[in-house]
Coordinates of C-alpha atoms in Angstrom, one line a residue:
X1 CA 80.0 101.3 39.4
X2 CA 82.5 101.4 36.9
X3 CA 84.9 101.5 39.6
X4 CA 83.8 98.2 41.1
X5 CA 83.7 97.0 37.2
X6 CA 87.2 97.9 36.5
X7 CA 88.1 96.2 40.2
X8 CA 86.2 93.2 39.6
X9 CA 87.9 93.2 35.9
X10 CA 91.6 93.3 37.3
X11 CA 91.1 90.7 40.3
X12 CA 89.6 87.8 37.9
X13 CA 90.0 85.2 40.7
X14 CA 88.2 87.1 43.1
X15 CA 85.5 87.5 40.6
X16 CA 85.3 84.0 40.0
X17 CA 84.9 83.0 43.5
X18 CA 82.7 85.8 44.5
X19 CA 80.4 84.2 41.3
X20 CA 80.8 80.8 42.9
X21 CA 79.8 81.9 46.2
X22 CA 76.5 83.6 44.8
X23 CA 76.0 80.3 43.1
X24 CA 76.4 78.2 46.3
X25 CA 73.6 80.1 47.7
X26 CA 71.0 78.7 45.1
X27 CA 72.4 75.1 45.6
X28 CA 71.9 74.9 49.3
X29 CA 70.5 78.1 51.4
X30 CA 72.8 80.1 53.7
X31 CA 72.5 78.7 57.0
X32 CA 74.9 79.3 60.3
X33 CA 75.4 75.4 60.2
X34 CA 76.6 76.2 56.5
X35 CA 78.9 78.7 57.6
X36 CA 80.3 76.3 60.3
X37 CA 81.9 74.3 58.0
X38 CA 84.5 76.8 56.2
X39 CA 87.9 75.9 56.9
X40 CA 88.4 79.0 59.1
X41 CA 91.9 77.7 60.7
X42 CA 93.4 77.9 57.2
X43 CA 92.0 81.2 56.7
X44 CA 93.5 82.3 60.1
X45 CA 96.6 80.8 58.9
X46 CA 97.0 82.4 55.8
X47 CA 96.0 85.8 57.3
X48 CA 98.8 85.3 59.7
X49 CA 101.5 84.4 57.3
X50 CA 100.3 87.1 54.7
X51 CA 100.5 89.9 57.6
X52 CA 104.0 88.6 58.7
X53 CA 105.3 88.4 55.1
X54 CA 104.7 91.8 54.6
X55 CA 106.8 92.5 57.8
X56 CA 109.5 90.8 56.7
X57 CA 109.4 92.7 53.5
X58 CA 109.2 96.0 55.0
X59 CA 112.1 94.9 57.5
X60 CA 114.3 93.4 54.7
X61 CA 114.2 90.1 57.0
X62 CA 115.2 88.2 53.9
X63 CA 118.4 89.8 52.9
X64 CA 121.0 87.1 54.0
X65 CA 119.1 84.3 51.7
X66 CA 118.8 87.3 49.1
X67 CA 122.7 87.6 49.4
X68 CA 123.2 83.6 49.2
X69 CA 121.0 83.8 46.1
X70 CA 123.0 86.7 44.4
X71 CA 126.2 84.7 45.1
X72 CA 125.2 82.5 42.2
X73 CA 126.4 83.4 38.9
X74 CA 124.3 81.1 36.3
X75 CA 120.9 81.8 35.5
X76 CA 120.3 78.2 35.2
X77 CA 121.9 77.3 38.7
X78 CA 120.1 80.5 40.4
X79 CA 116.6 79.3 38.9
X80 CA 117.4 75.5 40.4
X81 CA 118.1 77.3 43.7
X82 CA 115.0 78.9 43.7
X83 CA 112.6 76.2 42.5
X84 CA 114.6 73.5 44.5
X85 CA 113.6 75.7 48.0
X86 CA 110.1 75.6 47.0
X87 CA 110.5 72.3 46.4
X88 CA 111.8 71.2 49.8
X89 CA 110.5 73.9 52.0
X90 CA 106.9 73.1 51.0
X91 CA 106.9 69.9 52.5
X92 CA 107.4 71.4 55.9
X93 CA 105.8 74.8 56.0
X94 CA 102.9 73.8 53.4
X95 CA 102.9 74.9 49.6
X96 CA 101.4 78.0 49.9
X97 CA 103.4 79.4 52.4
X98 CA 107.0 78.3 50.6
X99 CA 105.4 80.5 47.4
X100 CA 104.6 83.4 49.7
X101 CA 108.3 83.4 50.8
X102 CA 110.3 82.6 47.6
X103 CA 108.0 84.1 44.8
X104 CA 108.9 87.6 45.8
X105 CA 112.5 86.7 46.4
X106 CA 112.5 85.4 42.6
X107 CA 111.0 88.8 41.4
X108 CA 113.4 90.7 43.3
X109 CA 116.6 88.9 42.0
X110 CA 115.6 88.8 38.6
X111 CA 115.1 92.3 38.6
X112 CA 118.5 93.0 40.0
X113 CA 120.0 91.2 37.3
X114 CA 117.4 92.8 34.1
X115 CA 116.3 88.9 33.6
X116 CA 112.5 89.9 34.2
X117 CA 111.7 87.9 30.9
X118 CA 112.7 84.8 33.1
X119 CA 110.1 85.7 35.7
X120 CA 107.1 84.2 34.4
X121 CA 108.6 80.6 33.7
X122 CA 110.7 80.5 37.1
X123 CA 107.7 81.1 39.3
X124 CA 105.5 78.9 37.2
X125 CA 108.2 76.2 38.0
X126 CA 108.1 77.2 41.4
X127 CA 104.4 76.7 41.8
X128 CA 104.7 73.4 40.3
X129 CA 108.0 72.9 42.9
X130 CA 105.0 73.8 45.7
X131 CA 102.2 71.3 44.4
X132 CA 104.5 68.5 44.0
X133 CA 107.1 69.2 46.6
X134 CA 104.4 69.3 49.4
X135 CA 102.6 66.1 48.1
X136 CA 105.5 63.9 50.0
X137 CA 104.4 64.9 53.9
X138 CA 101.0 64.5 55.4
X139 CA 101.2 68.5 56.2
X140 CA 102.6 69.8 52.9
X141 CA 99.0 71.0 52.1
X142 CA 95.8 71.4 53.2
X143 CA 94.4 68.5 51.5
X144 CA 97.0 66.2 52.6
X145 CA 96.5 67.3 55.9
X146 CA 92.8 66.8 55.9
X147 CA 92.9 63.5 54.2
X148 CA 95.8 62.3 56.4
X149 CA 94.0 63.4 59.4
X150 CA 90.9 61.2 58.6
X151 CA 92.6 58.4 56.9
X152 CA 94.0 57.0 60.1
X153 CA 97.4 56.1 58.3
X154 CA 100.9 56.5 59.9
X155 CA 103.4 59.5 58.7
X156 CA 105.6 56.9 57.1
X157 CA 102.8 54.9 55.5
X158 CA 101.7 58.3 54.2
X159 CA 105.2 59.3 52.8
X160 CA 106.3 55.7 51.5
X161 CA 103.0 56.1 49.6
X162 CA 103.7 59.4 48.0
X163 CA 107.6 59.0 47.8
X164 CA 107.2 57.4 43.7
X165 CA 105.6 60.4 42.0
X166 CA 107.6 62.7 44.5
X167 CA 111.1 61.5 42.9
X168 CA 109.3 61.7 39.4
X169 CA 108.3 65.6 39.9
X170 CA 112.0 66.0 41.4
X171 CA 113.5 64.6 37.9
X172 CA 111.3 66.3 35.7
X173 CA 111.7 69.7 37.2
X174 CA 115.3 69.7 36.6
X175 CA 115.0 69.0 33.2
X176 CA 112.0 71.7 32.6
X177 CA 114.5 74.1 34.5
X178 CA 117.2 73.3 32.4
X179 CA 115.5 73.1 29.1
X180 CA 114.5 77.0 30.2
X181 CA 118.3 77.9 29.4
X182 CA 118.8 75.6 26.7
X183 CA 119.8 78.5 24.1
X184 CA 122.6 79.5 26.6
X185 CA 123.0 77.0 29.6
X186 CA 126.1 79.6 30.8
X187 CA 123.9 82.6 30.5
X188 CA 125.0 85.0 33.7
X189 CA 122.9 86.4 36.1
X190 CA 124.0 90.1 35.5
X191 CA 123.7 90.9 39.3
X192 CA 126.8 93.1 39.8
X193 CA 126.0 94.6 43.3
X194 CA 124.2 93.8 46.4
X195 CA 122.0 96.9 46.4
X196 CA 118.8 94.9 45.4
X197 CA 119.1 93.4 49.0
X198 CA 119.1 96.8 51.0
X199 CA 120.6 97.3 54.1
X200 CA 119.9 96.6 57.8
X201 CA 119.3 99.8 60.1
X202 CA 120.6 98.8 63.6
X203 CA 117.8 100.4 65.3
X204 CA 115.5 98.1 63.4
X205 CA 117.1 95.3 64.8
X206 CA 113.9 94.7 67.6
X207 CA 111.4 94.8 65.2
X208 CA 113.4 92.0 62.9
X209 CA 113.7 89.8 65.8
X210 CA 109.7 90.5 67.0
X211 CA 108.7 89.2 63.4
X212 CA 110.9 86.5 63.5
X213 CA 109.5 85.4 66.9
X214 CA 105.7 85.7 65.3
X215 CA 106.9 83.8 62.3
X216 CA 108.0 80.8 64.5
X217 CA 104.4 81.2 66.3
X218 CA 102.8 81.0 63.0
X219 CA 105.3 77.7 61.5
X220 CA 104.6 76.0 65.2
X221 CA 100.6 76.7 65.0
X222 CA 100.9 75.0 61.5
X223 CA 103.0 71.5 62.2
X224 CA 101.7 71.2 65.6
X225 CA 97.9 71.1 64.1
X226 CA 96.8 73.1 67.6
X227 CA 93.4 73.4 67.8
X228 CA 93.9 76.9 69.6
X229 CA 95.0 78.8 66.3
X230 CA 92.6 81.5 66.7
X231 CA 95.2 82.4 70.0
X232 CA 97.9 82.3 67.5
X233 CA 95.9 84.6 65.3
X234 CA 95.1 87.0 68.2
X235 CA 98.7 87.1 69.3
X236 CA 99.7 88.2 65.7
X237 CA 97.5 91.1 65.4
X238 CA 98.5 92.2 69.1
X239 CA 101.9 91.9 68.0
X240 CA 101.8 94.1 64.7
X241 CA 99.6 96.3 66.2
X242 CA 102.6 97.1 68.8
X243 CA 105.2 96.8 66.5
X244 CA 103.8 98.6 63.1
X245 CA 99.9 99.1 63.1
X246 CA 99.7 100.3 59.6
X247 CA 101.3 96.7 58.8
X248 CA 97.7 95.5 58.8
X249 CA 96.5 97.4 56.1
X250 CA 98.9 95.8 53.6
X251 CA 97.9 92.6 54.4
X252 CA 96.5 90.8 50.8
X253 CA 92.7 90.7 52.2
X254 CA 91.4 90.0 48.5
X255 CA 93.1 86.8 48.5
X256 CA 91.7 85.8 52.0
X257 CA 88.3 86.9 50.2
X258 CA 88.8 85.0 47.2
X259 CA 89.4 82.0 49.6
X260 CA 86.4 82.3 52.1
X261 CA 84.4 82.3 48.9
X262 CA 85.7 79.2 47.6
X263 CA 85.0 77.6 50.9
X264 CA 81.7 78.8 50.8
X265 CA 81.0 77.3 47.6
X266 CA 82.4 74.0 48.9
X267 CA 80.5 73.6 52.0
X268 CA 77.4 74.6 50.2
X269 CA 78.2 71.7 47.3
X270 CA 78.8 69.0 49.9
X271 CA 75.7 69.6 51.8
X272 CA 73.3 69.9 49.0
X273 CA 71.5 66.4 49.6
X274 CA 71.1 65.8 45.6
X275 CA 74.8 66.5 45.1
X276 CA 75.4 64.1 47.9
X277 CA 73.7 61.6 46.5
X278 CA 75.0 61.7 43.0
X279 CA 78.9 61.7 44.6
X280 CA 78.3 58.5 46.4
X281 CA 77.7 56.4 43.5
X282 CA 79.9 58.5 41.3
X283 CA 83.5 59.0 43.0
X284 CA 84.1 55.3 44.4
X285 CA 86.6 53.9 42.2
X286 CA 87.0 57.3 40.2
X287 CA 88.6 59.4 43.0
X288 CA 92.0 60.3 40.8
X289 CA 89.8 61.6 38.0
X290 CA 87.4 63.3 40.5
X291 CA 89.9 64.6 42.4
X292 CA 91.3 66.1 39.1
X293 CA 88.2 67.1 37.9
X294 CA 86.3 68.9 40.4
X295 CA 89.5 70.9 41.6
X296 CA 89.2 72.7 38.4
X297 CA 85.8 74.5 39.5
X298 CA 86.2 74.7 43.1
X299 CA 90.0 74.2 43.7
X300 CA 91.6 71.1 45.2
X301 CA 91.5 71.7 49.2
X302 CA 87.6 72.5 48.6
X303 CA 87.2 69.7 46.5
X304 CA 88.8 67.1 48.8
X305 CA 86.3 68.2 51.7
X306 CA 83.5 67.7 49.3
X307 CA 85.0 64.1 47.9
X308 CA 86.2 62.5 51.0
X309 CA 83.3 61.2 52.2
X310 CA 82.3 59.1 48.9
X311 CA 85.8 57.9 48.6
X312 CA 87.4 54.2 48.6
X313 CA 90.7 54.4 47.5
X314 CA 91.6 57.4 49.8
X315 CA 95.3 57.2 48.2
X316 CA 93.8 58.0 44.5
X317 CA 91.9 60.9 45.8
X318 CA 95.1 62.9 47.2
X319 CA 96.8 61.6 44.1
X320 CA 94.3 63.2 42.3
X321 CA 94.2 66.5 44.3
X322 CA 98.0 67.0 44.3
X323 CA 97.9 66.6 40.8
X324 CA 95.0 68.9 39.7
X325 CA 97.0 72.0 40.7
X326 CA 98.8 71.6 37.2
X327 CA 95.7 71.9 35.1
X328 CA 94.6 75.4 35.7
X329 CA 94.9 78.4 38.0
X330 CA 91.8 77.4 40.0
X331 CA 92.8 73.7 40.6
X332 CA 95.0 74.7 43.4
X333 CA 94.9 77.5 46.0
X334 CA 98.8 77.7 46.1
X335 CA 98.6 78.6 42.0
X336 CA 96.1 81.5 43.7
X337 CA 98.4 82.4 46.0
X338 CA 100.9 82.7 43.4
X339 CA 98.9 84.7 40.8
X340 CA 98.0 87.4 43.7
X341 CA 101.5 88.0 44.4
X342 CA 102.7 88.3 40.7
X343 CA 100.1 90.6 39.5
X344 CA 100.4 92.8 42.2
X345 CA 103.9 93.5 41.1
X346 CA 102.8 93.7 37.5
X347 CA 99.1 94.6 37.5
X348 CA 98.8 94.7 33.9
X349 CA 100.1 91.2 33.5
X350 CA 97.1 89.1 34.7
X351 CA 96.5 87.4 31.4
X352 CA 100.3 86.8 30.7
X353 CA 100.0 85.3 33.6
X354 CA 97.2 82.6 33.0
X355 CA 98.4 81.7 29.6
X356 CA 102.3 80.9 30.3
X357 CA 101.6 79.5 33.6
X358 CA 98.7 77.0 32.1
X359 CA 101.2 76.3 28.8
X360 CA 103.9 75.0 31.5
X361 CA 101.5 73.6 34.0
X362 CA 99.9 71.6 31.5
X363 CA 103.0 70.0 29.6
X364 CA 104.0 69.1 33.3
X365 CA 100.8 67.4 34.2
X366 CA 100.9 65.4 30.7
X367 CA 104.2 63.8 31.8
X368 CA 103.1 62.8 35.1
X369 CA 98.9 61.9 35.2
X370 CA 99.3 58.5 33.6
X371 CA 101.6 57.5 36.2
X372 CA 100.4 59.1 38.8
X373 CA 97.0 57.0 38.0
X374 CA 98.7 53.8 37.9
X375 CA 100.6 54.6 41.3
X376 CA 97.5 55.4 42.8
X377 CA 95.8 52.6 42.3
X378 CA 97.6 50.8 45.3
X379 CA 95.7 51.3 48.7
X380 CA 96.6 53.7 51.0

């Protein structure tokens, strides 16, 4: 029992999500129909990415990217490179995936240069970059994809609607990174060799090619929005069993369980008649505020699923959902992923992560929340 308590204390986000799932069973009794509303596709894609990227780490497939980043001699340049790699890549591979790729690289590079004191503020800015960069495109985040698919607007219309706040966010990120190094804007990275990047063994080349091929399959599954995602999951499992079956043990199942619990809670809330009746009168014309606030309880993807049927201004809703990740760790499922990546490397620093993450994110939120409100009053 003590080991269970210690585990739940260590896995803070899992504990919160499990409590939410348990509460949900009192809101709406569990049923087969209720579980059918869970976003299994998102869970499947997340499983594939977590598993494949464990293979990337083991076979050191990101070595060329590490070497490129290691050639940057100033901390401000390196940080801008990493933050905006997340900002731009999140538009195409979703915000959570871009964090899964770049946050581990950031930790490796900053350790190599003995700059670990900057890891937390920089990966927090990467989190902001993921949340704000991904909002531009219909497939940049699960909530964007959900609202875009339901709304019927074209991709150019969606991008044009989101462009102003995306540009504002990009400029602010530059300012935040520069401010971090304000005491010594020319601070060196101190990366003197390439040992941190490891080496490639020729005999493992087939494994690297295989993981890259599976990674392309996963990206294609995300971008095409195919309904046959289950076949992709099966292919990934079979491929990993052939390449290195031990890898399946290393997949972050705690993160997957956390997401599952949040989805159970959102499904329960969305299908409770009393709650639905209340939301039908409260959400209309207050979509921006509701998107931000409800996301702090159940995260933005589940909040989008719950609120969409009651929203009149779909644009205000998506602006609220995309801004919610700046308020708290729970506000965005991408932030939960970032937290998990960090605490796996620094198990004792969970509270420190939450404090620094919340402080920096709330300052950014203060800059964008009012402009976001006024811009979102246009109709999507």
